[in-house]
XYZ file of C-alpha atoms in Angstrom:
486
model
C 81.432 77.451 99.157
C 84.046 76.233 96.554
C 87.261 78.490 97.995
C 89.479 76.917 95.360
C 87.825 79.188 92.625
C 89.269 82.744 92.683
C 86.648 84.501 90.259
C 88.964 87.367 90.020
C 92.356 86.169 89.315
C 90.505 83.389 86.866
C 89.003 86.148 84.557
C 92.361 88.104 84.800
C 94.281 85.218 83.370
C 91.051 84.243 80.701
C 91.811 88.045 79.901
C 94.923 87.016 78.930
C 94.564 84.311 77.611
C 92.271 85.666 75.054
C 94.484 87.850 73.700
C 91.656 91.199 75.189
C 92.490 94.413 73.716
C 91.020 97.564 74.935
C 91.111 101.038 73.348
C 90.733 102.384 77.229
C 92.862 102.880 80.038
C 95.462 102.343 81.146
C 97.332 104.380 78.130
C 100.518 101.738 78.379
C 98.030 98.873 76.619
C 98.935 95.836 78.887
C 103.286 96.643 78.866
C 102.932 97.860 74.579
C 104.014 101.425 75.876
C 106.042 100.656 79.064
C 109.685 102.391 78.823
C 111.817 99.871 78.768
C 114.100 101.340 81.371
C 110.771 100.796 83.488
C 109.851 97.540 82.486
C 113.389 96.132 83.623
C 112.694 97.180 86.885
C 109.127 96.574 87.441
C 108.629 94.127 85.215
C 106.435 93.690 82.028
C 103.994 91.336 83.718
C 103.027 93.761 86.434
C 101.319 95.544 83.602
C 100.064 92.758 81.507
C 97.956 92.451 84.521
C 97.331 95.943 85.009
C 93.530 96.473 82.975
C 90.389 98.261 83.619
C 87.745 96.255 85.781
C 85.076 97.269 83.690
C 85.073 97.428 80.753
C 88.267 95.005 80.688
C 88.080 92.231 83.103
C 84.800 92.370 83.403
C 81.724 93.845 80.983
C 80.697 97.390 81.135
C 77.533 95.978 83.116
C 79.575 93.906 85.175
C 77.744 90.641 83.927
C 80.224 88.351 85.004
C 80.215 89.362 88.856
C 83.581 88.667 89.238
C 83.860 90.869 92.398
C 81.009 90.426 93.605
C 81.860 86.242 93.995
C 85.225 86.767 95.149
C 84.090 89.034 98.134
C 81.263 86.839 98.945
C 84.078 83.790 99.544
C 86.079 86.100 100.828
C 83.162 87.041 103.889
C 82.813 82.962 104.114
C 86.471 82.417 104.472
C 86.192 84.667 107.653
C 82.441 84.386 108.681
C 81.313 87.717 107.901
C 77.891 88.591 106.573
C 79.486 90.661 104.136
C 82.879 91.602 102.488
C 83.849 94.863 100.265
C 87.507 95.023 98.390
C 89.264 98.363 98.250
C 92.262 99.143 96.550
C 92.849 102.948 98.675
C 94.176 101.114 101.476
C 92.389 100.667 104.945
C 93.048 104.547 104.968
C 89.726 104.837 102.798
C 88.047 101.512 104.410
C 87.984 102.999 108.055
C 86.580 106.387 106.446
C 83.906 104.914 104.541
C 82.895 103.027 107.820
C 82.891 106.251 109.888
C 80.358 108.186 107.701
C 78.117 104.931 107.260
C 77.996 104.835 111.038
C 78.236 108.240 112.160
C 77.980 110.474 108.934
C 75.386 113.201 109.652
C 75.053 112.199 113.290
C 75.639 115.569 114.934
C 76.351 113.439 118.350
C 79.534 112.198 117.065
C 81.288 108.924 117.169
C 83.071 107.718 120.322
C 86.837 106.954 118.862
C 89.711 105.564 120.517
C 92.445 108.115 120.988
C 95.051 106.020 119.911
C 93.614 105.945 116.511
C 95.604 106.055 113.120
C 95.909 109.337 111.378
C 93.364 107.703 108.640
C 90.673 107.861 111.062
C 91.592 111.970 112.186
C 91.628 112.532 108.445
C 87.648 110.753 108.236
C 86.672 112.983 111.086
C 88.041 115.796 109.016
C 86.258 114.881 105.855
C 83.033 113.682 107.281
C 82.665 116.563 110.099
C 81.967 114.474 112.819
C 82.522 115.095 116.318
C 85.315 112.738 118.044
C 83.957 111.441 121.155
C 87.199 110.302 122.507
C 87.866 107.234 124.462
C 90.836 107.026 126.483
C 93.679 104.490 126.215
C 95.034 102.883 129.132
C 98.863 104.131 129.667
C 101.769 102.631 130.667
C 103.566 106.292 131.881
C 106.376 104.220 132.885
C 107.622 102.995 129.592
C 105.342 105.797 127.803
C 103.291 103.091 125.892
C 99.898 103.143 125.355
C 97.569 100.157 125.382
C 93.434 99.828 123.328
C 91.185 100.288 126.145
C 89.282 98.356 128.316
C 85.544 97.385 128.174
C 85.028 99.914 131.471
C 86.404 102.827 130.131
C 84.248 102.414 127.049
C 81.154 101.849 128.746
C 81.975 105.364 130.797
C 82.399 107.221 127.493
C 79.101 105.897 126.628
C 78.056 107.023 129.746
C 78.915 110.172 128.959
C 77.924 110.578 125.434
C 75.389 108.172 125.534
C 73.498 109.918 122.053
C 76.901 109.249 119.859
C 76.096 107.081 116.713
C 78.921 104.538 117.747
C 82.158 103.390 118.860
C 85.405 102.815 116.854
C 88.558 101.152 118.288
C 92.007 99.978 116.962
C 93.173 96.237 117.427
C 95.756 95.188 117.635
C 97.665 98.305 118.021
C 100.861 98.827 115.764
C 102.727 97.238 118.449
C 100.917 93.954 118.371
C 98.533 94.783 121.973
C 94.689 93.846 121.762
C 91.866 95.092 122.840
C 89.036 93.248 124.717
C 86.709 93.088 121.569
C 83.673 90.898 122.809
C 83.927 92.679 126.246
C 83.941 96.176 123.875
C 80.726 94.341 121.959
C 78.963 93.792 124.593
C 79.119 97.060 125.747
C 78.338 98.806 122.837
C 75.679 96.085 122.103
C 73.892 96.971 125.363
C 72.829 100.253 124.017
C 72.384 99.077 120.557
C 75.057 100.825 119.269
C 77.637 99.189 116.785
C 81.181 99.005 116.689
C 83.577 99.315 114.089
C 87.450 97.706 114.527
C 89.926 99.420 112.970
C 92.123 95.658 112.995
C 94.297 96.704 110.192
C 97.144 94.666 111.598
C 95.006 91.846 112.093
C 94.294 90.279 108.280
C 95.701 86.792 109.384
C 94.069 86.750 112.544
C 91.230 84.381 111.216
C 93.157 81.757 110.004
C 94.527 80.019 113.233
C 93.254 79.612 116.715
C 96.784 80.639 118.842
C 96.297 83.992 117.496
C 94.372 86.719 119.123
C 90.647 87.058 118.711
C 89.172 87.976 115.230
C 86.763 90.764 115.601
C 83.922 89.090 113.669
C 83.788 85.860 115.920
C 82.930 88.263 119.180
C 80.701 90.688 117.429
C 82.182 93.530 116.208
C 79.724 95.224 113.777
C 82.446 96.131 110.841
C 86.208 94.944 110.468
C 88.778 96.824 108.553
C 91.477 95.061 107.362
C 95.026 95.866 105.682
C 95.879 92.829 103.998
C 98.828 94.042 102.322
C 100.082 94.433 106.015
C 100.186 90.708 107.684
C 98.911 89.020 104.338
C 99.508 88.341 101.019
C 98.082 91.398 99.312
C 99.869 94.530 97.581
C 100.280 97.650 99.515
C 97.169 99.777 99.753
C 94.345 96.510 99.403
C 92.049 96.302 101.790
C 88.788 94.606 103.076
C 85.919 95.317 105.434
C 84.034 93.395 106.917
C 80.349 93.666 107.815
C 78.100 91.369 109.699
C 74.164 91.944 112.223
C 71.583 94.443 111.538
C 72.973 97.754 113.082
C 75.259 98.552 110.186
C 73.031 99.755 106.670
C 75.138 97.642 103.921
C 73.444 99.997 101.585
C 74.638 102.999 103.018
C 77.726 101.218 103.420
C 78.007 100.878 99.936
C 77.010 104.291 99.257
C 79.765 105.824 101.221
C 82.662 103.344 99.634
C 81.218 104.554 96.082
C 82.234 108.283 97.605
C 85.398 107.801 98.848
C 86.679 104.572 95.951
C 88.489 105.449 92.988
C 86.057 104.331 89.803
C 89.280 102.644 88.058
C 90.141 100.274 90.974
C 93.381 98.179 90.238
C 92.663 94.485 89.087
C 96.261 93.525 90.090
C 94.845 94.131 93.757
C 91.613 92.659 93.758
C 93.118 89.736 92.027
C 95.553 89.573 94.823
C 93.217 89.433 97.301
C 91.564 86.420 95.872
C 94.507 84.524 95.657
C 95.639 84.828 98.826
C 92.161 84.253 100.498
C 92.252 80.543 98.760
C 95.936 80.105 100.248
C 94.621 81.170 103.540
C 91.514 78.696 103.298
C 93.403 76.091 102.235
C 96.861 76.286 103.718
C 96.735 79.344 106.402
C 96.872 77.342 109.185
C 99.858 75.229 108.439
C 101.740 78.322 106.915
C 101.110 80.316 110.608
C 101.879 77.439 112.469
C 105.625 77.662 110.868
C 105.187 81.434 111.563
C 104.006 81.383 114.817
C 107.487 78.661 115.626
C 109.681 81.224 113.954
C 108.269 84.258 115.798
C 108.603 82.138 118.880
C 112.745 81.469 118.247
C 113.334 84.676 117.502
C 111.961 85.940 120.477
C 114.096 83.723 122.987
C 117.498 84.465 120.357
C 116.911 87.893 120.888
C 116.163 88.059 124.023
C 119.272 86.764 125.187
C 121.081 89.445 123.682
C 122.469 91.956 126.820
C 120.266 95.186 126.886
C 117.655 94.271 125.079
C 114.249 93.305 126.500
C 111.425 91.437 123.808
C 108.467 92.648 125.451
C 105.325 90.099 126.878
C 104.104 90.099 129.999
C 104.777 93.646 130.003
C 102.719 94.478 127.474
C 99.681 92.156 129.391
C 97.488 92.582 132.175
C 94.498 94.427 133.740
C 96.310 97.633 132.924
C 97.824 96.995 129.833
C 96.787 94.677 127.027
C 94.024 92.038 126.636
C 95.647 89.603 124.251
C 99.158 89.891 122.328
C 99.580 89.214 118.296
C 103.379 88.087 119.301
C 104.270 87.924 115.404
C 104.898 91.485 116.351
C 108.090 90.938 117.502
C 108.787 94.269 119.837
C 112.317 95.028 121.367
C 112.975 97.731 124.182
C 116.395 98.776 123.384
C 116.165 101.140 126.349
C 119.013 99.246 128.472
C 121.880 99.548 125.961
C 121.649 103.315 126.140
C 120.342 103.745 122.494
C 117.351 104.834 121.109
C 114.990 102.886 118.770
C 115.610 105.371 116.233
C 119.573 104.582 116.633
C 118.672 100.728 116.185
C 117.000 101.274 112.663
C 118.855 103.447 111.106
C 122.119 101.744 111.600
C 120.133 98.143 110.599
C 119.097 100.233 107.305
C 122.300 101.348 106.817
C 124.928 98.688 107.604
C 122.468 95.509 107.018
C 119.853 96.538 104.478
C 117.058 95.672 106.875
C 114.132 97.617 107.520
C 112.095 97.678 110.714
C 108.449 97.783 111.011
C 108.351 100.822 113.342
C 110.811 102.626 116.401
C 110.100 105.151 118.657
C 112.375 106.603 121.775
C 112.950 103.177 123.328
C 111.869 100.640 121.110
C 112.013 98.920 117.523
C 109.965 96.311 116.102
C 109.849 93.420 113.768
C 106.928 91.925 112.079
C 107.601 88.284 111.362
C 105.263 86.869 108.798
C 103.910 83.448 107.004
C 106.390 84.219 104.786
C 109.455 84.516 106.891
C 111.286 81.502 107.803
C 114.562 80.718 110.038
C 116.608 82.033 106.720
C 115.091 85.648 107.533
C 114.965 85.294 111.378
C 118.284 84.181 111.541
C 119.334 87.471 109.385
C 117.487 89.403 112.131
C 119.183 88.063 114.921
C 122.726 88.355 113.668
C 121.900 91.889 112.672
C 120.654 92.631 116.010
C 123.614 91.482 117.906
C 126.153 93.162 115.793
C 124.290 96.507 116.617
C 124.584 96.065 120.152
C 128.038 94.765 119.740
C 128.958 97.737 117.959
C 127.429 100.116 120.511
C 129.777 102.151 123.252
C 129.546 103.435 126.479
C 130.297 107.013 125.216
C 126.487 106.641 123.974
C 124.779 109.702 125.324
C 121.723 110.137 127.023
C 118.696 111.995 124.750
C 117.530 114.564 125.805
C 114.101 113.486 125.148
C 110.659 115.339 126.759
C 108.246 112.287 128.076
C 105.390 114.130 128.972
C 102.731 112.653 131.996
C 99.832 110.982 130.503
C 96.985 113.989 131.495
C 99.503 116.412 129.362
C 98.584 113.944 125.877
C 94.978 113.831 126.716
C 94.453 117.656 124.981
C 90.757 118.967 125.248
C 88.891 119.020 121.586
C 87.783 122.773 121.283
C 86.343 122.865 117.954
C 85.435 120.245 115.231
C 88.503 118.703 113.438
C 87.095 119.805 110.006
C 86.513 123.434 111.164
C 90.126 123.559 112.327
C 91.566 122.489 109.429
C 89.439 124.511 106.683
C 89.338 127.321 108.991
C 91.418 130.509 109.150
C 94.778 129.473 110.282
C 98.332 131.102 111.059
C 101.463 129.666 111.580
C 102.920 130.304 115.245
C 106.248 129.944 117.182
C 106.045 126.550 118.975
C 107.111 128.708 121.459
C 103.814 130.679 121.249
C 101.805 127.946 120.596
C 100.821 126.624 123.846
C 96.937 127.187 124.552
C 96.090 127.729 120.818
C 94.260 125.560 119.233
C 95.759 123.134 116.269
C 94.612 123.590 112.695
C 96.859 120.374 111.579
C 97.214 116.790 112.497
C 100.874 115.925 114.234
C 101.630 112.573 113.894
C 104.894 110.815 114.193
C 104.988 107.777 111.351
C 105.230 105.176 111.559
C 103.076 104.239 113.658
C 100.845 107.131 112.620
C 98.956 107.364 115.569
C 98.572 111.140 115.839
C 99.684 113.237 119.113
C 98.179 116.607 118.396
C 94.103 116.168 116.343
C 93.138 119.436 114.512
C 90.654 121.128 117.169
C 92.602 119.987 120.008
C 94.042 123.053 122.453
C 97.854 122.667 122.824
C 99.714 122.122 126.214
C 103.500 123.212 126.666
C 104.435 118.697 127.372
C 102.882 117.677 124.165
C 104.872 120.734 122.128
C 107.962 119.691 124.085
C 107.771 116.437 123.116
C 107.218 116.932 119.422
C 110.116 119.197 120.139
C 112.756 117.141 121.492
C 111.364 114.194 119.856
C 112.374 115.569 116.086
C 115.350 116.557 117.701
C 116.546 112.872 118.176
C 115.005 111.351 115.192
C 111.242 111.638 115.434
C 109.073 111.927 112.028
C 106.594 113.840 111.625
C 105.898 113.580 107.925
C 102.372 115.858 107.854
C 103.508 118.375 109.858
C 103.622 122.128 107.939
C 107.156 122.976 108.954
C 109.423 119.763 109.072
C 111.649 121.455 111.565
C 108.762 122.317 114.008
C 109.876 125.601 114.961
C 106.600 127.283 113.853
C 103.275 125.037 114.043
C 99.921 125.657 112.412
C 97.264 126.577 114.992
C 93.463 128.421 114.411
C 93.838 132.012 113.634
């Protein structure tokens, strides 16, 4: 295929270039009606390129196929069977794949535990049961890791009806799972698999990075571009390849969940960057891949503060490592990660990809260069410079690894539309959670609705807030009261 045309962002700019009109939305008319005060800040272009798919870019009957060509290079680009834009973010991609897979199925779907709070909020939606896979733990540094081919091929064991298995890789903190051994399992039964590999849209595009779910058989691929490509935030793209995923009822399900005025700007987006990937990815991760690789050593050398790799690797931990994902334990300067980025935020204007209790991480892109890494590493250093022994210990709950793994009593969905009451967290040990508690980012969610509360995962919620912990979707943002099944 010709993956120097980019059907999309070609008609956008013929659009243009015409001089198209449209007595539709959006009401602004291509900038005409933009505030001024907004434009100046935004920008006049951004919507000049902001018009209705159809009837705008395209005809009401979508006679050009402008979308349709642009995800067909875009599942030749990565060697998929088959490729579907959305604009709703991987949030909607992962659901849509869920109730093609598992919609109706009153067996369930086996999920990794360590799944995004997208994924709880599909099980809510769609009603199906969570068979849940465990992750492997590290209890010592309270990490957890995707897991392994074996303990996937127990939970098969042991649910051996559900309609199919759903994992994340890479993790928010750059770990991988085993995908062809997960594969194979889930192949053996005839089951397929869906990879949640939101972090992993530039894993394609160059052979030192970790394995790309579609070259060792995953069944569908859900990818955030916006997230290590060169999309805007909330485009997506799944993937679908092999007979044991209905593209029809694939479709079906997107149509569902997809908003019927998708945004142009980020389909055109997409296309754009999948020709720079094509053409130049490579060469453009090689320079990232050399960055990422200096500002690991540079900051490693700083006292207290560990970049984590062979930690993170092993027959307990992690298969493979994306090390783009740039993690720190701050642990051994006495701070928290939570202490690292806020004071980064505040005294350097730089913004971390994610922190937790002990740790903070950077994502270095294509884009970044030794420019940006240096600013990292200078930043870095003048935090822990900064720091003094009169730093105090947190007083931080790190429950044992059985006290995460809560038992599921009822479905997700019947939990959260159920009767409901709000209890003292005090008083809420043993009941059963009617919301999702999920400290973002990374979003991966602690307490599921449905799952039966235990006094460690309460106390760590608890003390967790308490030292900087965000829990965005909980119902009381202090968490002195938490919402549990009436």
């Amino acid at each position: 295929m010709d993956h120097s045309r980019t059907p999309l962002l070609d008609a956008l700019g013929e659009y243009q270039r015409l001089g198209r009109y449209g007595f539709t939305p959006p009401g602004h008319r291509q900038s005409r009606g933009v505030d001024e005060r907004v434009a100046a800040i935004i920008g006049a272009d951004a919507f000049r390129a902001d018009v209705l798919a159809t009837p705008g870019v395209d005809d009401r009957l979508s006679r050009g196929g402008y979308l349709s060509r642009a995800e067909e290079l875009m599942a030749d680009a990565v060697g998929a069977d088959q490729t579907f834009f959305a604009t709703c973010g991987s949030s909607l991609s992962v659901k849509a794949a869920m109730m093609a897979v598992a919609g109706g199925n009153e067996n369930g779907l086996l999920v990794a535990r360590d799944s995004h709070k997208s994924i709880v909020a599909g099980l809510i939606f769609s009603g199906v049961l969570p068979r849940w896979i465990t992750p492997r733990w590290d209890a010592e540094r309270h990490l957890s890791h995707p897991p392994s081919p074996e303990q996937v091929r127990q939970a098969w064991e042991k649910y051996p009806e559900a309609a199919g298995a759903l994992i994340v890789s890479p993790s928010p903190y750059g770990t991988c799972a085993d995908i062809a051994g997960i594969a194979r399992v889930c192949h053996e039964r005839g089951k397929p698999l869906i990879v949640d590999e939101a972090w992993g849209a530039h894993l394609p595009f160059h052979p030192d990075l970790p394995t790309w779910a579609m070259d060792v058989g995953a069944d569908i691929c859900v990818v955030s571009v916006h997230k290590m490509g060169g999309g805007f935030e909330q485009s997506s793209v799944f993937h679908v390849q092999g007979d044991l995923v209905d593209p029809v009822r694939l479709r079906h399900c997107v149509d569902l969940l997809m908003t019927t005025s998708p945004n142009v700007l980020i389909y055109s987006a997409l296309d754009g960057w999948r020709r720079q990937m094509v053409e130049r990815g490579q060469d453009l991760l090689d320079a990232a891949l050399r960055t990422a690789r200096r500002t690991r050593t540079e900051l490693n050398s700083i006292p207290g503060i560990q970049v984590m790799e062979n930690e993170l690797l092993g027959a307990e931990a992690s298969h493979d490592l994306d090390r783009l994902q740039v993690l720190l334990d701050v642990s051994g300067t006495g701070a928290t990660g939570y202490d690292a980025e806020d004071w980064l935020r505040r005294e350097r204007l730089i913004d971390m990809g994610l922190s937790d209790h002990r740790r903070t991480l950077a994502t270095i892109s294509y884009a970044d260069d030794d420019e940006t890494a240096d600013m990292l590493i200078e930043a870095i250093g003048e935090w822990r410079a900064q720091l003094t022994d009169a730093t105090s210990p947190h007083a931080l709950y790190l429950p044992a690894p059985h006290e995460l793994q809560l038992d599921t009593a009822i479905l997700p969905r019947d939990a959260f539309f159920g009767s409901t009451e709000m209890v003292p967290v005090e008083e809420a040990a043993g009941r059963v959670a009617a919301e999702q508690l999920t400290p973002y980012p990374p979003g991966i969610s602690v307490v599921v609705p449905g799952e039966r509360l235990d006094q460690g995962v309460l106390d760590y919620l608890r003390t967790g807030h308490e030292i900087g912990l965000n829990i965005p979707d909980a119902t009381d943002p202090e968490l002195k009261t938490v919402r549990v099944v009436a």
